[in-house]
CSV table of C-alpha atoms and ligand atoms in Angstrom, one decimal:
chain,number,residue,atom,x,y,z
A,1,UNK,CA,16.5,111.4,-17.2
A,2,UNK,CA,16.1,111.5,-20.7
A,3,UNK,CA,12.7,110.8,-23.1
A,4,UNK,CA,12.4,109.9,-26.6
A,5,UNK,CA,9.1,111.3,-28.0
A,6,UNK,CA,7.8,109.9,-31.3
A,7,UNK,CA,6.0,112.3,-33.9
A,8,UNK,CA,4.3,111.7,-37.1
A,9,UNK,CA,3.2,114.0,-39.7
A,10,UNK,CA,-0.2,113.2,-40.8
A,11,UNK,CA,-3.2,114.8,-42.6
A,12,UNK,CA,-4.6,117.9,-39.9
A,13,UNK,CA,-7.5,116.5,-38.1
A,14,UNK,CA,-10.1,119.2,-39.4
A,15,UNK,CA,-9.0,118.3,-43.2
A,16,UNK,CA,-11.7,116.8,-45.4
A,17,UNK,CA,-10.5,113.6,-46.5
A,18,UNK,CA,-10.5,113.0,-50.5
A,19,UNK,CA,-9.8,109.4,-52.1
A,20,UNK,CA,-7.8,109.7,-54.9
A,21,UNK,CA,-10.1,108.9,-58.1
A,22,UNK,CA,-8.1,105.5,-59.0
A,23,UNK,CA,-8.8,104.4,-55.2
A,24,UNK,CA,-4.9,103.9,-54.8
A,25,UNK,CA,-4.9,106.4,-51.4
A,26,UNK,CA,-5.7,109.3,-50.1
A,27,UNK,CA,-5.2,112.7,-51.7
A,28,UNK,CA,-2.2,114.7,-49.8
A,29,UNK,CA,-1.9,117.2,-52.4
A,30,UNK,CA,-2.2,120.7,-51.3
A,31,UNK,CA,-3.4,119.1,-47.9
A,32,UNK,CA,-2.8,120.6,-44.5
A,33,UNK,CA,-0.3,118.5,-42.6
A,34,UNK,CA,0.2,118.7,-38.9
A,35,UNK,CA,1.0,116.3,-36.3
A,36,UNK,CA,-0.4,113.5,-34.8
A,37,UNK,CA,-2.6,114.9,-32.0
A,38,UNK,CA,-2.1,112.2,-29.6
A,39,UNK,CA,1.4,113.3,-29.9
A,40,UNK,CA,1.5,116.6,-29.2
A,41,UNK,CA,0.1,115.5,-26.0
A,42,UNK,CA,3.5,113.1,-26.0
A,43,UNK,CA,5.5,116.1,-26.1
A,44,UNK,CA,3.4,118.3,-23.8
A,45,UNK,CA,3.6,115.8,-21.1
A,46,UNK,CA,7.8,115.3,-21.7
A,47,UNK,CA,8.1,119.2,-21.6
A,48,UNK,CA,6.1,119.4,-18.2
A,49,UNK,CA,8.0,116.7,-16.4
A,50,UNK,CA,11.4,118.5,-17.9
A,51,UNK,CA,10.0,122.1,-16.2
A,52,UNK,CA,9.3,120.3,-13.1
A,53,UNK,CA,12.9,119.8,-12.9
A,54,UNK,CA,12.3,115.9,-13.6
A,55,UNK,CA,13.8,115.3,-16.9
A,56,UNK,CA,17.0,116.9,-18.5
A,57,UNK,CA,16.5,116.5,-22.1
A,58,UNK,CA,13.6,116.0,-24.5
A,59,UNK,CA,14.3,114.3,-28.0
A,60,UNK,CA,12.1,114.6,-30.5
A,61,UNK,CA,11.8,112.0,-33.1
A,62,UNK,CA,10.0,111.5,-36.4
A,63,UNK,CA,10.2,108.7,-39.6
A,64,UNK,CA,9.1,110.4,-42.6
A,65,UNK,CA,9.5,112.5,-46.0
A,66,UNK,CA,12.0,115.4,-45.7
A,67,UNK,CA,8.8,117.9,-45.0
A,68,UNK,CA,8.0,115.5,-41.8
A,69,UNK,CA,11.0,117.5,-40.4
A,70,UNK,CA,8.8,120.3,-39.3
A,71,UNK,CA,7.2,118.0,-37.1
A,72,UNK,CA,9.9,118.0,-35.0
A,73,UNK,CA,10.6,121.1,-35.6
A,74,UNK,CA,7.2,122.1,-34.3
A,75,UNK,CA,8.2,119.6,-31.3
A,76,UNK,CA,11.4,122.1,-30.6
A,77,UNK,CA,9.0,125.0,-30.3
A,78,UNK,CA,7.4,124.0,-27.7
A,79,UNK,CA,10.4,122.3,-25.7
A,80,UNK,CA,12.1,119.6,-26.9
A,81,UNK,CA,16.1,120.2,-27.0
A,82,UNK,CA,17.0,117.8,-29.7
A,83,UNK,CA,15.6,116.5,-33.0
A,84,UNK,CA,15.7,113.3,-35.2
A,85,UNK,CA,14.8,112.9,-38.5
A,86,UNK,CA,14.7,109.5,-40.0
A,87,UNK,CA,14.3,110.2,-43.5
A,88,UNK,CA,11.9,107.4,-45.4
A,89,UNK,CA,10.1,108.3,-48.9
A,90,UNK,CA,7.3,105.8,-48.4
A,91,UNK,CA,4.6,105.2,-45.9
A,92,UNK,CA,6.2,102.6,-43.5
A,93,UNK,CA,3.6,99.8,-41.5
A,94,UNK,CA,3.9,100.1,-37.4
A,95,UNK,CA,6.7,97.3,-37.1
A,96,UNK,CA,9.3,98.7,-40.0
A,97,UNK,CA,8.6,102.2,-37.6
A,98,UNK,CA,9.0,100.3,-34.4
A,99,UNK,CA,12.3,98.4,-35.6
A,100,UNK,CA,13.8,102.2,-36.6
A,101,UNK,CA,12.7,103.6,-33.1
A,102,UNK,CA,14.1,100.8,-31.7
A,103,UNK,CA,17.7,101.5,-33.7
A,104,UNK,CA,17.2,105.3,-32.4
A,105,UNK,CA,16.5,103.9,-28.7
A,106,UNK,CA,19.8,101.7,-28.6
A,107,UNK,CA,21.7,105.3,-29.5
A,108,UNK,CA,19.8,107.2,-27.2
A,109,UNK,CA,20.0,105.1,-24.6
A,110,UNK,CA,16.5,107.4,-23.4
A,111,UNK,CA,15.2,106.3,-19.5
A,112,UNK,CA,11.3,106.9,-21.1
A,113,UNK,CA,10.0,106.8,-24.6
A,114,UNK,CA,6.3,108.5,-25.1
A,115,UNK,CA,4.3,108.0,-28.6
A,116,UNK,CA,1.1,108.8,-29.5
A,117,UNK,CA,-1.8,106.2,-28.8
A,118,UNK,CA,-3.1,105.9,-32.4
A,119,UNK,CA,-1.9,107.5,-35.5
A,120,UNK,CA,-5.3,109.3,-37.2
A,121,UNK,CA,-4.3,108.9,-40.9
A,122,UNK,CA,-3.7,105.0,-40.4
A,123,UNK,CA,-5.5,104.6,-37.2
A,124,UNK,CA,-3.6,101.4,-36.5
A,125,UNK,CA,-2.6,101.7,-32.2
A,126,UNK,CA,0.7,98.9,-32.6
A,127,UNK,CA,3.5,101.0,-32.9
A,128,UNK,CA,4.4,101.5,-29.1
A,129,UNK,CA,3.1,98.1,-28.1
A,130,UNK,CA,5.5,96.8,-30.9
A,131,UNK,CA,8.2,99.0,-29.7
A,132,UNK,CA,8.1,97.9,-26.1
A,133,UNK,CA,7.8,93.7,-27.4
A,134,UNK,CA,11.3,93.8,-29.5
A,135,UNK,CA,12.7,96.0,-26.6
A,136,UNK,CA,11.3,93.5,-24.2
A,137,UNK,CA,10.5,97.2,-22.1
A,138,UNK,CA,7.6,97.4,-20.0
A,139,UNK,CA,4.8,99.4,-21.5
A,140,UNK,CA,1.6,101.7,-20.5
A,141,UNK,CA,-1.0,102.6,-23.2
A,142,UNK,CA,-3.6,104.6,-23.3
A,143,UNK,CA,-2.1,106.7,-20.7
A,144,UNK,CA,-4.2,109.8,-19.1
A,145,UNK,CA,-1.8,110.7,-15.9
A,146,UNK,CA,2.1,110.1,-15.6
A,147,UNK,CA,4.0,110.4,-11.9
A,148,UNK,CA,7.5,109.9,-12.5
A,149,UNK,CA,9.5,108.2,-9.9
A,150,UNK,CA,12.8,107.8,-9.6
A,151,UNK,CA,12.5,104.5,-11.1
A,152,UNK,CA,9.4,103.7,-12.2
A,153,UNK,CA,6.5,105.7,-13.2
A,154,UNK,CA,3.4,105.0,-11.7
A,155,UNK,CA,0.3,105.7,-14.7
A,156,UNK,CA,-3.3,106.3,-15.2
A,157,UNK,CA,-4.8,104.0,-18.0
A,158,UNK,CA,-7.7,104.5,-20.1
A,159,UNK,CA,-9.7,101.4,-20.5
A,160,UNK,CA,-12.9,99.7,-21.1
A,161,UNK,CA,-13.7,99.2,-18.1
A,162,UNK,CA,-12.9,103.0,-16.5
A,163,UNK,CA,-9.5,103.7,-15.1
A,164,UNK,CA,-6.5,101.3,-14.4
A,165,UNK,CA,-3.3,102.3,-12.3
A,166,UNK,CA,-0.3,100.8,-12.6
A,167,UNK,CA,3.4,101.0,-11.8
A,168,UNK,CA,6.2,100.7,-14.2
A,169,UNK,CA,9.9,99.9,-14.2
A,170,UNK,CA,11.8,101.9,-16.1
A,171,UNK,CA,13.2,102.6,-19.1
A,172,UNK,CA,9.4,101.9,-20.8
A,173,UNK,CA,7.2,102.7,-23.2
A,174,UNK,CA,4.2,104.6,-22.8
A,175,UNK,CA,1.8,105.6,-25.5
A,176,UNK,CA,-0.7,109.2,-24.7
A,177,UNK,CA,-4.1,109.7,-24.5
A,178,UNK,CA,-5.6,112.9,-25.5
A,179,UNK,CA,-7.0,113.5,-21.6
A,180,UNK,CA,-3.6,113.3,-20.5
A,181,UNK,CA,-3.1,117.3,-21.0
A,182,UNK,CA,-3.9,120.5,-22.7
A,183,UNK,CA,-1.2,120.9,-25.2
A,184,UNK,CA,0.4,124.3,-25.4
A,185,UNK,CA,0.7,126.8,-28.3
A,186,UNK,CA,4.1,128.0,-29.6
A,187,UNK,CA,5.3,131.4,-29.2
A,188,UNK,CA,6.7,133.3,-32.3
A,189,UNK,CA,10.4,134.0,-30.2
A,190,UNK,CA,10.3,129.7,-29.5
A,191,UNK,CA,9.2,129.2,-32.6
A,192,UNK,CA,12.8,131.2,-34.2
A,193,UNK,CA,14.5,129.3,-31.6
A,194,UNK,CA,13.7,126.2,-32.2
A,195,UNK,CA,15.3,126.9,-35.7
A,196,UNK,CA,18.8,126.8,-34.1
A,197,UNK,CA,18.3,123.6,-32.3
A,198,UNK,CA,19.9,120.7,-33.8
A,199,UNK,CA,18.1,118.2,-36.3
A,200,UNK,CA,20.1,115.0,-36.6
A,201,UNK,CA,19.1,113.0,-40.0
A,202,UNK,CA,19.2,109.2,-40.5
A,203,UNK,CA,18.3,107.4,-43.3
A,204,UNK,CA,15.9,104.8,-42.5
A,205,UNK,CA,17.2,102.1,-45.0
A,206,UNK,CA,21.0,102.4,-44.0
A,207,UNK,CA,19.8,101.3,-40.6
A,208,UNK,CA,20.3,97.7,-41.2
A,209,UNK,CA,16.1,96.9,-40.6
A,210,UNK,CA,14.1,95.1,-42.4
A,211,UNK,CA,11.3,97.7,-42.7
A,212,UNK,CA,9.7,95.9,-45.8
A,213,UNK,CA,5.5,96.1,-45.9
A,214,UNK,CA,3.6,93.0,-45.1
A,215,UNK,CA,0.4,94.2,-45.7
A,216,UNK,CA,-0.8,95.1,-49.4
A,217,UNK,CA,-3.7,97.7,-49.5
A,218,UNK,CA,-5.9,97.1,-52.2
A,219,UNK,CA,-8.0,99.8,-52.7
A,220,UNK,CA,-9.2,102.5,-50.8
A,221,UNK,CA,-12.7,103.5,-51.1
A,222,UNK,CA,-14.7,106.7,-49.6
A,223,UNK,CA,-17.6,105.5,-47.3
A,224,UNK,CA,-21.4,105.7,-48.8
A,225,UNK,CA,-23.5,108.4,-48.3
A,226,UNK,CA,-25.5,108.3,-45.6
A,227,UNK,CA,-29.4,108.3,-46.8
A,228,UNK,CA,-31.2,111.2,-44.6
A,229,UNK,CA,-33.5,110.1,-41.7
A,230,UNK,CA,-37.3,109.7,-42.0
A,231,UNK,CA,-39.5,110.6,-38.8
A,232,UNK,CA,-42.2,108.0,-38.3
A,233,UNK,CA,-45.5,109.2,-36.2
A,234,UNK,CA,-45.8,105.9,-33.8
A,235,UNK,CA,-44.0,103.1,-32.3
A,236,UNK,CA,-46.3,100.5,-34.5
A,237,UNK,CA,-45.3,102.3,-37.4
A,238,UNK,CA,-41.5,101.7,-36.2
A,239,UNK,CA,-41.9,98.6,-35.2
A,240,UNK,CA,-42.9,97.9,-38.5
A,241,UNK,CA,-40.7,99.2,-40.7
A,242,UNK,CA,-37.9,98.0,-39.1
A,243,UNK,CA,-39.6,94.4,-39.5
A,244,UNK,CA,-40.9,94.6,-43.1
A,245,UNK,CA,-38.2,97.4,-44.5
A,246,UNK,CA,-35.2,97.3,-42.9
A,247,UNK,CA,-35.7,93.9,-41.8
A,248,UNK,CA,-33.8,94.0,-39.0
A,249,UNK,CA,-36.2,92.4,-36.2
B,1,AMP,P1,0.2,103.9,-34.9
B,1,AMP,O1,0.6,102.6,-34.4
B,1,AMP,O2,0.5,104.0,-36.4
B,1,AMP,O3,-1.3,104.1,-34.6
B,1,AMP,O4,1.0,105.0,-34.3
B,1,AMP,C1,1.1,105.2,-32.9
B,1,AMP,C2,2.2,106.2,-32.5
B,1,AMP,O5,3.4,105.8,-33.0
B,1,AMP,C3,2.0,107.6,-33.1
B,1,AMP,O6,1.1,108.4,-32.3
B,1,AMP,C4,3.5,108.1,-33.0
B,1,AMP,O7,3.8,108.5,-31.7
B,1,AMP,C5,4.3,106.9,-33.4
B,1,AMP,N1,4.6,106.8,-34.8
B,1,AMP,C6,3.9,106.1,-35.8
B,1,AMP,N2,4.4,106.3,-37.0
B,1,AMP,C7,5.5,107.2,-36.8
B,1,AMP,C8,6.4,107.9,-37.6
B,1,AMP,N3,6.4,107.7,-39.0
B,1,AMP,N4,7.3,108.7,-37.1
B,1,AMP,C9,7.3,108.9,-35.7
B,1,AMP,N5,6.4,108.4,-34.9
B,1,AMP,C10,5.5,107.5,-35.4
């Protein structure tokens, strides 16, 4: 049994985000990177079901800028055997990524792939769903408990409504939640190890995919300020000045 697991490189989660003064992005100058927190639990849960004797190899896989290599290197120190690197110099919308996991699935030939449920810098929740469409693979999102079977994977869901079980055929895709573990810490003698294990590199535009944008961002803007509470001495006096000032009653 073999899984592909999917990590990006995005801004650290306990960053400050700063708009760049012409509103074109967001500043990632000098800015701590680290990845994607949903998919360290990705990783986490692909390294457990490989110590439970389960799974025989772990491949890590990211799309990015060279420096989103030590994503997956970060992925090897805490178990994965193998790395991918699919090198891209510009930010690439959930379908172009899909498409080049897709390219990386039909070499890999992987029984499972795991992905994050969201990305936080882009917070857009399509890749794996896109991933499992053009695979035509079953999919589970959201997921807060794998059981791997020998072939299907029965999962818990995170949704609306509380908690949905279902069983999947395999090979399929299944994006993380954050409840789904308590991702580990990497040792200093796995972190020097993981700097033997192989990195393969691809180049995302020799993959023959159209990875083109769709969607042109026009500006991006920081939120306003939020205007300090007042504390009102009666429920008249609230009453009324969410009638006359905020006028929303
Ligand atoms: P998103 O659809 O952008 O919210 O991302 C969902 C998940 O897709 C992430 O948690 C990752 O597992 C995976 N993913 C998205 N972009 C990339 C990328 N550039 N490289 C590797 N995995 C990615």
């Amino acid at each position: 049994m073999k899984i592909l697991v999917a990590v990006k490189r995005v801004i650290d989660y306990n960053v400050q985000i700063r708009v760049k003064e012409d509103g074109s992005g967001v500043n990632t100058d000098n800015v701590k990177m680290s990845t994607n927190p949903p998919d360290d639990n990705a990783i986490e849960e692909a390294v457990k079901l490989k110590e439970a004797g389960k799974v025989k190899e772990i491949v890590a896989v990211t799309v990015g800028e060279e420096k989103a290599q030590e994503t997956v290197r970060k992925a090897l120190a805490v178990g994965a055997d193998r790395g991918i690197h699919v090198k891209a110099d510009s930010y690439i919308e959930p379908l172009g990524i899909a498409k080049i996991l897709k390219k990386v699935v039909e070499k890999e030939k992987p029984d499972l792939v795991f992905l994050g449920k969201q990305a936080i810098d882009d917070d857009c929740n399509q890749t794996g769903q896109m991933l499992a469409a053009i695979l035509n693979w079953p999919q589970g999102t959201f997921t807060s408990k794998v059981n791997l079977k020998e072939k299907t994977l029965e999962i818990v869901r995170e949704i609306d409504e509380g908690l949905e079980t279902l069983e999947i055929n395999l090979p399929a895709v299944v994006t993380c939640d954050l409840r789904l573990n308590e991702p580990r810490f990497a040792s200093l003698p796995n972190i020097m190890k993981a700097k033997k294990k192989p990195i393969d590199q691809m180049i995302a535009k020799d993959l023959g995919v159209d990875i083109t944008n769709r969607i042109q961002q026009l500006k991006v803007e920081e939120p306003p300020k939020r205007k300090g509470g007042i504390k009102v001495s009666s429920v008249a006096e609230l009453v009324s000045k969410l009638k006359n000032e905020a006028k929303v009653i």
